Amino acid sequence: MTVSKMSWRPQYRSSKFRHVFGKAATKEGCYDGVPITRSVQDNHFCAVNPRFLAIITECSGGGAFLVLSINHTGKVDPHHPRVSGHKGHVLDVKWNPFNDYCIASCSEDATVKVWEIPPHGVLKTLTVPWKELQGHSRRVGLIEWHPTANNILFSTAYDYQVMIWNLDSPESVIKNPVRTITHHTDVVLSMSFNTDGSVLATACRDRKVRLMEPRSGNLLQEGNYKAHKASKVLILGNMKLLVTAGTSRYNDRQIALWDQDDLSKPLLQENLDGSSGVLFPFYDPDTHMLYLAGKGDGNIRYYEISSEKPYIHFLTEYRSHSPQKGMGVMPKRGLNVSSCEVFRFYKLVTIKSLIEPLSMIVPRRSESYQEDIYPMTASNRPALSAAEWLSGINKGPLLMSLKPGSEMMESPSDTKGLSNSLDSHRPQSRPGILQPAYIQDRLEAKDTREENGRPEDDRSRTGVSNGEDLALCSPPRTENELRLKFLKQQEEIRRLRELLNQRDVRVKQLELEIKNIKNQNSI
């Protein structure tokens, strides 16, 4: 007779993100005094990139939104200039993923407008857009940029239509979209692309989830599951999975996971709670982490996604007493890798008129760059032009490394219609870091001017202080702000010293290799 031994040890799942925790910014690191919109639209009301923060604000006599420098923390001037060219309330704003100075907005006035933001920020009220898109017959509730093609914008309105716009068109007022998708029988509540933009998923008020080929508008899949009413949909990168957030038949908040090739029945359903606020799902394809933030909640749940059962693994929950009305998300290229930050939210706290940055951090003892949590990620360079995409080409995103000292992607200098460009050597993707190659170029240029007997022209000097653009920095107003800038400067000096030490070690290694080769040849 054989006796099988039972292990008393519990089976733990190995994960490097098991202990991820949320760290809210201090009072000095928040944006205070922002009149956040009182709109009941279930949108994020906020958009972020490494240079600017855009927030839809409450105003009378039209619609407006605020654009602040990402470094302009603290109390916001109530008379700060705004972008206010819409005749109705602004419902959604989205930054162009390939140009940090281009933002699109949609409004109740049935138009979509694309704005050119000056390099120094909005110093006076903007009322004239770069492009105006007229084609919808009712208010436009949602806009999305194509993830890999340049200047391709999608919009959907209360006329149940999804329109595709080509911003490379020479007209300033575009009245004819490239294509109009008319599969929906009710208002589209959410849109999401896969990694290369070859599949578009939508969640509609008619309870159906649809998968479409965005260029032609052909319907690929349609799901209608009575036990789950989806309000938000999100394609999980290239995992052939998508997640929807909505409610069950008993009005419990619920998430469902679907196979992209079969929408007849969800792979998994999970009831969360009985609250009434809409769930906003956010997905990080680099770490395979899914974040769920409820409108009106103070907490954020986060999970890890795998391609095998049980698919979704609950990690933990960030708790806060401040309820969020909307959320903005910083692109990966704008994160602080020295503190092992893997995600950053910008919470809109209406009751305090506050925008609170919230960093999700992987606890590590080492201060060096952690390559295992920062794989190659999508850059700010488009993989395709609008004409190439419209001709039938699909291509994945161009990738970049977040490692300090690695070559960072520049914004395309040939972007049509947008003349804002900084020094070509300055990394636009991360304004807080100066690359060694850039420093070397500046020193060589200075030596050349001195040899020629010409003093350096003041106009050619780079406006950088503490590794930040002077145009994007506000002078310290308090002792705490001064201390923060000093600490930031010390951190920058430490990182540059570490980089120089690494290069010195590499030079010595190469010298030894050359010496060994010479000795072998002499023998």
Coordinates of C-alpha atoms in Angstrom, one line a residue:
M1 CA 0.0 0.0 0.0
T2 CA 1.4 3.4 -1.0
V3 CA 0.8 6.5 0.9
S4 CA 0.8 9.8 -1.0
K5 CA 2.4 12.6 0.9
M6 CA 0.5 15.9 0.9
S7 CA 2.5 19.1 0.9
W8 CA 1.4 21.5 3.7
R9 CA 3.0 24.5 2.1
P10 CA 0.7 26.8 0.2
Q11 CA 1.2 27.2 -3.5
Y12 CA 2.4 30.8 -4.2
R13 CA 2.6 32.2 -7.7
S14 CA 5.9 33.8 -8.5
S15 CA 5.6 37.4 -9.6
K16 CA 7.9 40.4 -9.5
F17 CA 4.9 42.7 -9.2
R18 CA 3.3 41.1 -6.2
H19 CA 4.3 44.0 -3.9
V20 CA 3.6 47.0 -6.2
F21 CA 2.3 49.9 -4.1
G22 CA 0.8 53.3 -4.8
K23 CA 2.5 56.4 -3.6
A24 CA 0.6 59.7 -3.8
A25 CA 2.4 63.0 -4.4
T26 CA 2.9 65.4 -1.6
K27 CA 0.8 68.6 -1.4
E28 CA 3.7 70.5 -3.2
G29 CA 3.6 68.0 -6.0
C30 CA -0.1 68.3 -6.7
Y31 CA -2.0 70.8 -8.9
D32 CA -4.3 72.8 -6.6
G33 CA -7.2 75.2 -7.4
V34 CA -8.2 73.6 -10.8
P35 CA -11.9 74.1 -11.6
I36 CA -12.6 70.6 -12.8
T37 CA -15.6 70.1 -15.1
R38 CA -18.9 69.1 -13.6
S39 CA -19.9 67.1 -16.7
V40 CA -21.5 63.7 -16.1
Q41 CA -19.9 62.2 -19.2
D42 CA -18.1 58.9 -18.3
N43 CA -14.7 60.0 -19.6
H44 CA -11.3 60.6 -18.1
F45 CA -11.4 64.5 -18.4
C46 CA -7.6 64.5 -18.2
A47 CA -4.7 63.8 -20.6
V48 CA -1.0 63.7 -19.8
N49 CA 2.3 63.5 -21.7
P50 CA 5.9 64.1 -20.4
R51 CA 5.6 67.9 -21.0
F52 CA 2.0 68.9 -20.4
L53 CA -1.1 68.2 -18.4
A54 CA -4.5 68.9 -19.9
I55 CA -7.7 69.1 -17.7
I56 CA -11.2 69.9 -18.9
T57 CA -12.5 72.7 -16.8
E58 CA -15.9 74.1 -15.8
C59 CA -16.8 77.4 -17.6
S60 CA -19.8 79.3 -18.8
G61 CA -20.5 80.3 -22.4
G62 CA -18.8 77.5 -24.2
G63 CA -16.2 74.8 -23.5
A64 CA -12.5 75.1 -22.4
F65 CA -9.7 73.1 -21.0
L66 CA -6.5 74.0 -19.2
V67 CA -3.0 73.1 -20.3
L68 CA -0.3 73.2 -17.6
S69 CA 3.4 72.4 -17.7
I70 CA 4.0 69.1 -16.0
N71 CA 6.4 70.9 -13.6
H72 CA 3.9 73.7 -12.8
T73 CA 2.8 72.1 -9.5
G74 CA 1.3 73.9 -6.5
K75 CA -1.5 76.5 -6.6
V76 CA -2.8 77.2 -10.1
D77 CA -3.7 80.8 -11.0
P78 CA -7.5 81.0 -11.4
H79 CA -7.0 83.3 -14.4
H80 CA -4.5 81.0 -16.1
P81 CA -5.1 81.2 -19.9
R82 CA -7.1 78.3 -21.4
V83 CA -7.8 76.6 -24.7
S84 CA -11.4 77.8 -25.4
G85 CA -12.5 77.6 -29.0
H86 CA -15.5 75.3 -28.6
K87 CA -19.1 76.6 -28.4
G88 CA -20.3 73.7 -26.2
H89 CA -18.8 71.8 -23.2
V90 CA -15.6 69.9 -24.0
L91 CA -16.2 66.2 -23.4
D92 CA -12.8 64.6 -24.1
V93 CA -9.2 65.5 -24.8
K94 CA -6.3 63.3 -26.0
W95 CA -2.6 64.2 -26.7
N96 CA -1.1 63.1 -30.0
P97 CA 1.2 60.1 -29.0
F98 CA 3.8 61.3 -31.6
N99 CA 3.8 65.0 -30.9
D100 CA 3.8 66.4 -27.3
Y101 CA 2.6 69.8 -28.6
C102 CA -0.5 68.5 -30.4
I103 CA -3.8 67.8 -28.6
A104 CA -7.3 67.0 -29.9
S105 CA -10.6 67.9 -28.2
C106 CA -14.2 67.1 -28.9
S107 CA -17.3 68.9 -27.7
E108 CA -21.1 69.2 -27.5
D109 CA -21.0 71.5 -30.4
A110 CA -20.5 68.4 -32.7
T111 CA -17.0 69.3 -33.7
V112 CA -13.5 67.9 -33.1
K113 CA -10.6 70.4 -32.9
V114 CA -6.9 69.8 -33.0
W115 CA -4.7 72.4 -31.3
E116 CA -1.1 73.4 -31.5
I117 CA 0.3 74.1 -28.1
P118 CA 3.3 76.6 -28.0
P119 CA 6.6 75.2 -26.6
H120 CA 6.5 77.5 -23.6
G121 CA 2.9 76.5 -22.8
V122 CA -0.3 78.4 -23.1
L123 CA 0.6 82.0 -22.2
K124 CA -2.6 83.5 -23.6
T125 CA -6.0 82.1 -24.3
L126 CA -6.1 80.0 -27.5
T127 CA -9.3 80.2 -29.6
V128 CA -8.1 79.3 -33.1
P129 CA -7.4 75.6 -33.7
W130 CA -4.8 74.1 -36.1
K131 CA -7.6 71.8 -37.6
E132 CA -11.4 71.7 -37.2
L133 CA -13.2 68.5 -38.1
Q134 CA -16.9 68.8 -39.0
G135 CA -18.9 65.8 -39.9
H136 CA -20.9 64.6 -36.9
S137 CA -24.5 65.7 -36.6
R138 CA -24.7 65.4 -32.7
R139 CA -22.3 66.0 -29.8
V140 CA -19.0 64.2 -30.0
G141 CA -18.3 62.2 -26.9
L142 CA -15.0 60.3 -27.5
I143 CA -11.8 60.6 -29.5
E144 CA -8.8 58.2 -30.0
W145 CA -5.5 58.5 -31.9
H146 CA -4.3 55.6 -33.9
P147 CA -1.4 53.9 -31.9
T148 CA 1.1 53.6 -34.8
A149 CA 0.0 55.8 -37.7
N150 CA 0.7 59.5 -37.7
N151 CA -2.1 62.0 -37.8
I152 CA -5.0 59.5 -37.9
L153 CA -7.8 60.4 -35.5
F154 CA -11.0 58.4 -34.6
S155 CA -14.1 60.1 -33.2
T156 CA -17.5 58.9 -32.2
A157 CA -20.6 60.9 -31.4
Y158 CA -24.3 60.6 -30.3
D159 CA -25.2 60.1 -34.0
Y160 CA -23.9 56.5 -33.4
Q161 CA -21.2 56.9 -36.0
V162 CA -17.4 56.3 -35.8
M163 CA -15.4 58.6 -38.1
I164 CA -11.8 58.3 -39.3
W165 CA -9.9 61.6 -40.0
N166 CA -6.7 62.2 -41.9
L167 CA -5.1 65.3 -40.4
D168 CA -2.5 65.4 -43.2
S169 CA -5.2 67.0 -45.3
P170 CA -4.2 70.6 -46.3
E171 CA -7.5 72.2 -45.3
S172 CA -7.8 73.8 -41.9
V173 CA -11.5 72.8 -41.8
I174 CA -12.0 69.2 -42.8
K175 CA -15.6 68.2 -43.5
N176 CA -15.2 64.8 -45.1
P177 CA -13.8 61.9 -43.0
V178 CA -11.7 59.2 -44.6
R179 CA -14.3 56.6 -43.6
T180 CA -17.5 56.4 -41.5
I181 CA -18.3 53.2 -39.6
T182 CA -22.1 52.7 -39.1
H183 CA -22.4 49.3 -37.4
H184 CA -23.6 50.7 -34.1
T185 CA -27.3 51.1 -33.1
D186 CA -26.7 53.3 -30.0
V187 CA -24.0 55.5 -28.4
V188 CA -20.4 54.1 -28.4
L189 CA -19.2 54.2 -24.8
S190 CA -15.6 53.1 -25.3
M191 CA -13.0 52.5 -28.0
S192 CA -9.7 50.5 -27.8
F193 CA -7.0 49.4 -30.3
N194 CA -4.6 46.5 -30.2
T195 CA -0.8 47.1 -30.3
D196 CA -0.4 47.7 -34.0
G197 CA -3.8 49.3 -34.6
S198 CA -5.1 46.6 -36.9
V199 CA -8.2 45.8 -34.6
L200 CA -10.6 48.3 -33.1
A201 CA -12.9 47.2 -30.2
T202 CA -16.0 49.2 -29.2
A203 CA -18.4 48.9 -26.3
C204 CA -21.9 50.3 -27.1
R205 CA -25.0 51.2 -25.1
D206 CA -26.9 48.4 -26.9
R207 CA -24.9 45.9 -24.7
K208 CA -22.8 44.7 -27.6
V209 CA -19.0 44.4 -27.9
R210 CA -17.7 44.7 -31.5
L211 CA -14.4 44.0 -33.1
M212 CA -13.7 45.8 -36.4
E213 CA -11.0 46.3 -38.9
P214 CA -10.6 50.0 -38.5
R215 CA -9.4 50.9 -42.0
S216 CA -12.2 49.3 -43.9
G217 CA -14.8 49.3 -41.0
N218 CA -15.5 45.6 -41.6
L219 CA -17.1 43.8 -38.7
L220 CA -15.0 40.9 -37.4
Q221 CA -16.7 39.8 -34.2
E222 CA -19.8 40.8 -32.3
G223 CA -20.6 39.7 -28.7
N224 CA -23.9 40.1 -26.8
Y225 CA -23.9 38.4 -23.4
K226 CA -27.0 39.0 -21.4
A227 CA -25.4 38.5 -18.0
H228 CA -22.9 41.3 -18.6
K229 CA -23.5 44.8 -19.7
A230 CA -20.2 46.3 -20.8
S231 CA -19.5 50.1 -20.6
K232 CA -15.7 50.1 -21.2
V233 CA -13.6 47.8 -23.3
L234 CA -9.8 47.4 -23.5
I235 CA -7.8 45.1 -25.8
L236 CA -4.9 43.6 -23.8
G237 CA -2.0 44.3 -26.2
N238 CA -1.2 41.3 -28.4
M239 CA -2.4 38.6 -26.0
K240 CA -5.6 38.0 -28.1
L241 CA -7.6 38.9 -25.0
L242 CA -9.9 41.8 -24.2
V243 CA -11.4 42.9 -20.9
T244 CA -14.7 44.7 -20.4
A245 CA -15.9 46.6 -17.4
G246 CA -19.6 47.0 -16.7
T247 CA -22.4 45.6 -14.6
S248 CA -24.1 42.2 -14.0
R249 CA -27.8 41.6 -14.3
Y250 CA -28.1 42.4 -10.6
N251 CA -26.3 45.8 -11.1
D252 CA -23.1 44.6 -9.4
R253 CA -19.9 46.1 -10.9
Q254 CA -18.2 43.4 -12.9
I255 CA -15.3 42.7 -15.2
A256 CA -15.2 40.1 -17.9
L257 CA -12.4 38.6 -19.9
W258 CA -13.0 37.6 -23.6
D259 CA -11.2 35.6 -26.2
Q260 CA -10.6 37.9 -29.1
D261 CA -11.5 35.2 -31.6
D262 CA -14.8 34.2 -29.8
L263 CA -17.1 36.8 -28.3
S264 CA -20.0 34.3 -27.8
K265 CA -19.2 33.9 -24.1
P266 CA -16.6 35.4 -21.7
L267 CA -13.7 33.3 -20.5
L268 CA -14.1 34.8 -17.0
Q269 CA -16.4 37.0 -15.0
E270 CA -15.7 38.6 -11.7
N271 CA -18.1 40.6 -9.5
L272 CA -16.4 43.4 -7.6
D273 CA -18.9 45.3 -5.5
G274 CA -22.3 47.0 -5.6
S275 CA -21.2 50.6 -6.2
S276 CA -22.7 52.6 -9.0
G277 CA -19.6 54.4 -10.4
V278 CA -18.3 53.5 -13.8
L279 CA -15.1 51.4 -13.8
F280 CA -12.1 52.7 -15.8
P281 CA -9.7 49.9 -16.9
F282 CA -6.1 50.7 -17.7
Y283 CA -3.6 48.2 -19.0
D284 CA 0.2 48.2 -19.1
P285 CA 1.4 45.8 -21.9
D286 CA 5.0 45.9 -20.6
T287 CA 4.2 44.6 -17.2
H288 CA 0.9 42.8 -18.1
M289 CA -0.8 44.7 -15.2
L290 CA -4.5 45.7 -15.3
Y291 CA -5.7 48.6 -13.1
L292 CA -9.3 49.2 -12.3
A293 CA -10.3 52.7 -11.0
G294 CA -14.0 53.4 -10.2
K295 CA -15.5 56.8 -10.8
G296 CA -16.3 58.2 -7.3
D297 CA -14.1 55.6 -5.6
G298 CA -10.9 56.4 -3.7
N299 CA -9.4 53.0 -4.3
I300 CA -7.6 51.4 -7.3
R301 CA -7.5 47.6 -7.7
Y302 CA -4.7 46.1 -9.8
Y303 CA -4.2 42.6 -11.3
E304 CA -1.7 40.7 -13.3
I305 CA -2.8 39.1 -16.6
S306 CA -1.6 35.8 -17.9
S307 CA -2.4 33.9 -21.1
E308 CA -3.3 30.7 -19.1
K309 CA -6.0 30.0 -16.6
P310 CA -7.1 31.6 -14.3
Y311 CA -5.9 34.5 -16.5
I312 CA -6.5 37.3 -13.9
H313 CA -4.5 37.3 -10.7
F314 CA -5.4 39.9 -8.1
L315 CA -2.4 41.6 -6.6
T316 CA -3.6 44.2 -4.1
E317 CA -5.5 47.5 -3.8
Y318 CA -4.5 51.1 -3.3
R319 CA -6.8 52.9 -0.9
S320 CA -7.5 56.6 -0.5
H321 CA -10.1 58.8 1.0
S322 CA -10.1 61.1 -2.0
P323 CA -12.7 60.1 -4.6
Q324 CA -11.7 60.4 -8.3
K325 CA -13.9 61.9 -11.0
G326 CA -11.4 61.0 -13.8
M327 CA -7.9 59.8 -14.4
G328 CA -5.0 60.7 -16.6
V329 CA -2.1 58.3 -17.4
M330 CA 1.5 59.3 -18.1
P331 CA 3.1 57.5 -21.1
K332 CA 5.9 55.1 -20.1
R333 CA 8.6 57.4 -21.5
G334 CA 7.6 60.0 -18.9
L335 CA 8.1 57.8 -15.8
N336 CA 10.8 58.1 -13.2
V337 CA 12.8 54.9 -13.7
S338 CA 15.3 55.7 -10.9
S339 CA 12.5 55.1 -8.3
C340 CA 11.2 51.9 -10.1
E341 CA 7.9 53.6 -11.1
V342 CA 6.0 51.4 -13.5
F343 CA 2.7 53.5 -13.9
R344 CA 1.5 57.0 -13.0
F345 CA -2.0 58.2 -12.6
Y346 CA -3.3 61.8 -12.3
K347 CA -6.4 61.7 -10.1
L348 CA -9.0 64.4 -10.5
V349 CA -10.3 65.1 -7.0
T350 CA -13.3 67.4 -7.6
I351 CA -14.2 68.0 -3.9
K352 CA -10.7 69.6 -3.4
S353 CA -10.2 71.1 -6.9
L354 CA -7.0 69.0 -6.9
I355 CA -5.0 67.0 -9.4
E356 CA -3.1 64.4 -7.5
P357 CA -0.2 62.4 -9.1
L358 CA -0.2 58.8 -8.0
S359 CA 2.9 56.6 -8.7
M360 CA 2.8 52.8 -8.8
I361 CA 6.2 51.6 -7.6
V362 CA 7.9 48.2 -7.6
P363 CA 9.9 48.1 -4.3
R364 CA 13.6 47.4 -5.0
R365 CA 16.6 47.9 -2.8
S366 CA 19.0 48.7 -5.6
E367 CA 19.1 52.2 -7.1
S368 CA 20.4 51.0 -10.5
Y369 CA 18.2 50.6 -13.5
Q370 CA 16.0 47.5 -13.3
E371 CA 15.9 46.0 -16.8
D372 CA 13.4 43.2 -15.9
I373 CA 10.6 45.7 -15.1
Y374 CA 11.4 48.1 -18.0
P375 CA 11.4 46.1 -21.3
M376 CA 11.5 48.0 -24.6
T377 CA 8.4 50.1 -24.9
A378 CA 6.5 52.1 -27.5
S379 CA 8.3 55.3 -28.5
N380 CA 7.0 58.7 -29.6
R381 CA 7.9 58.0 -33.3
P382 CA 5.1 56.9 -35.6
A383 CA 5.7 53.6 -37.4
L384 CA 3.6 54.7 -40.4
S385 CA 2.5 57.8 -42.1
A386 CA -1.2 58.5 -42.6
A387 CA -0.9 57.7 -46.4
E388 CA 0.9 54.4 -45.7
W389 CA -1.8 53.3 -43.2
L390 CA -4.6 54.3 -45.6
S391 CA -2.9 52.3 -48.4
G392 CA -3.3 49.1 -46.3
I393 CA -0.1 48.7 -44.3
N394 CA -0.1 47.6 -40.7
K395 CA 3.0 47.9 -38.6
G396 CA 3.8 47.5 -34.9
P397 CA 5.0 50.5 -32.8
L398 CA 8.7 51.6 -32.9
L399 CA 10.3 50.7 -29.6
M400 CA 12.7 52.5 -27.3
S401 CA 14.6 51.8 -24.1
L402 CA 13.9 53.7 -20.9
K403 CA 17.5 53.1 -19.6
P404 CA 19.2 56.4 -18.6
G405 CA 21.9 57.2 -21.1
S406 CA 20.4 55.2 -24.0
E407 CA 19.4 57.0 -27.1
M408 CA 16.0 58.5 -26.7
M409 CA 13.5 59.0 -29.6
E410 CA 13.0 62.5 -30.9
S411 CA 9.7 63.9 -32.0
P412 CA 9.5 63.8 -35.9
S413 CA 10.8 67.0 -37.3
D414 CA 8.7 66.7 -40.5
T415 CA 5.3 66.6 -38.7
K416 CA 3.0 68.5 -41.1
G417 CA 1.3 71.6 -39.9
L418 CA 3.1 71.8 -36.6
S419 CA 6.2 74.1 -36.6
N420 CA 7.0 73.8 -32.9
S421 CA 10.5 72.2 -32.6
L422 CA 13.2 72.3 -30.0
D423 CA 16.9 71.7 -30.4
S424 CA 17.2 68.5 -32.4
H425 CA 19.6 67.1 -29.8
R426 CA 17.4 67.6 -26.8
P427 CA 15.3 64.5 -25.9
Q428 CA 11.7 65.6 -26.0
S429 CA 10.5 62.3 -24.6
R430 CA 11.9 62.9 -21.2
P431 CA 12.6 66.6 -20.3
G432 CA 14.2 65.8 -17.0
I433 CA 17.3 64.2 -18.5
L434 CA 20.2 65.5 -20.6
Q435 CA 21.9 62.8 -22.7
P436 CA 25.7 62.6 -22.7
A437 CA 25.9 62.9 -26.5
Y438 CA 24.0 66.2 -26.2
I439 CA 26.3 67.5 -23.5
Q440 CA 29.3 66.5 -25.6
D441 CA 28.0 68.3 -28.7
R442 CA 27.4 71.4 -26.7
L443 CA 31.0 71.4 -25.3
E444 CA 32.4 70.8 -28.8
A445 CA 30.4 73.7 -30.2
K446 CA 31.6 75.9 -27.4
D447 CA 35.3 74.9 -28.0
T448 CA 34.9 75.7 -31.7
R449 CA 33.5 79.1 -31.0
E450 CA 36.3 79.9 -28.6
E451 CA 38.9 78.8 -31.2
N452 CA 37.4 81.1 -33.7
G453 CA 37.5 84.0 -31.3
R454 CA 33.7 84.3 -31.2
P455 CA 31.9 84.5 -27.8
E456 CA 28.9 82.3 -27.4
D457 CA 25.7 84.0 -28.6
D458 CA 23.2 84.3 -25.8
R459 CA 20.4 83.2 -28.2
S460 CA 22.2 79.9 -28.8
R461 CA 22.3 79.0 -25.1
T462 CA 20.1 76.1 -24.0
G463 CA 17.5 77.1 -21.5
V464 CA 18.1 74.3 -19.1
S465 CA 18.2 74.3 -15.3
N466 CA 18.4 71.2 -13.2
G467 CA 17.9 69.2 -16.3
E468 CA 14.6 70.9 -17.1
D469 CA 13.6 73.4 -19.7
L470 CA 13.4 76.9 -18.2
A471 CA 10.3 77.5 -20.3
L472 CA 8.6 74.6 -18.6
C473 CA 9.8 75.5 -15.0
S474 CA 8.1 77.9 -12.7
P475 CA 10.5 79.6 -10.2
P476 CA 10.4 78.1 -6.7
R477 CA 7.8 80.0 -4.6
T478 CA 8.4 78.3 -1.2
E479 CA 11.3 76.8 0.7
N480 CA 9.9 73.3 0.1
E481 CA 9.9 73.9 -3.7
L482 CA 13.5 75.1 -3.5
R483 CA 14.5 72.1 -1.5
L484 CA 12.8 69.8 -4.0
K485 CA 14.6 71.4 -6.9
F486 CA 17.9 71.1 -5.1
L487 CA 17.4 67.4 -4.4
K488 CA 16.4 66.9 -8.0
Q489 CA 19.7 68.5 -9.1
Q490 CA 21.7 66.3 -6.7
E491 CA 20.0 63.2 -8.1
E492 CA 20.8 64.3 -11.6
I493 CA 24.4 64.8 -10.7
R494 CA 24.6 61.4 -9.1
R495 CA 23.1 59.7 -12.2
L496 CA 25.5 61.5 -14.5
R497 CA 28.5 60.4 -12.3
E498 CA 27.3 56.8 -12.3
L499 CA 27.0 57.0 -16.1
L500 CA 30.6 58.4 -16.4
N501 CA 31.9 55.6 -14.1
Q502 CA 30.3 53.0 -16.3
R503 CA 31.9 54.5 -19.3
D504 CA 35.3 54.6 -17.6
V505 CA 35.0 50.9 -16.7
R506 CA 34.1 50.1 -20.3
V507 CA 37.1 52.1 -21.6
K508 CA 39.5 50.2 -19.3
Q509 CA 38.0 46.9 -20.5
L510 CA 38.6 47.9 -24.2
E511 CA 42.2 48.9 -23.4
L512 CA 42.9 45.6 -21.8
E513 CA 41.3 43.8 -24.8
I514 CA 43.5 45.8 -27.2
K515 CA 46.6 45.0 -25.1
N516 CA 45.8 41.3 -25.1
I517 CA 45.4 41.3 -28.9
K518 CA 48.7 43.1 -29.4
N519 CA 50.5 40.5 -27.1
Q520 CA 49.0 37.6 -29.1
N521 CA 50.1 39.1 -32.4
S522 CA 53.6 39.7 -31.1
I523 CA 53.9 36.0 -30.1

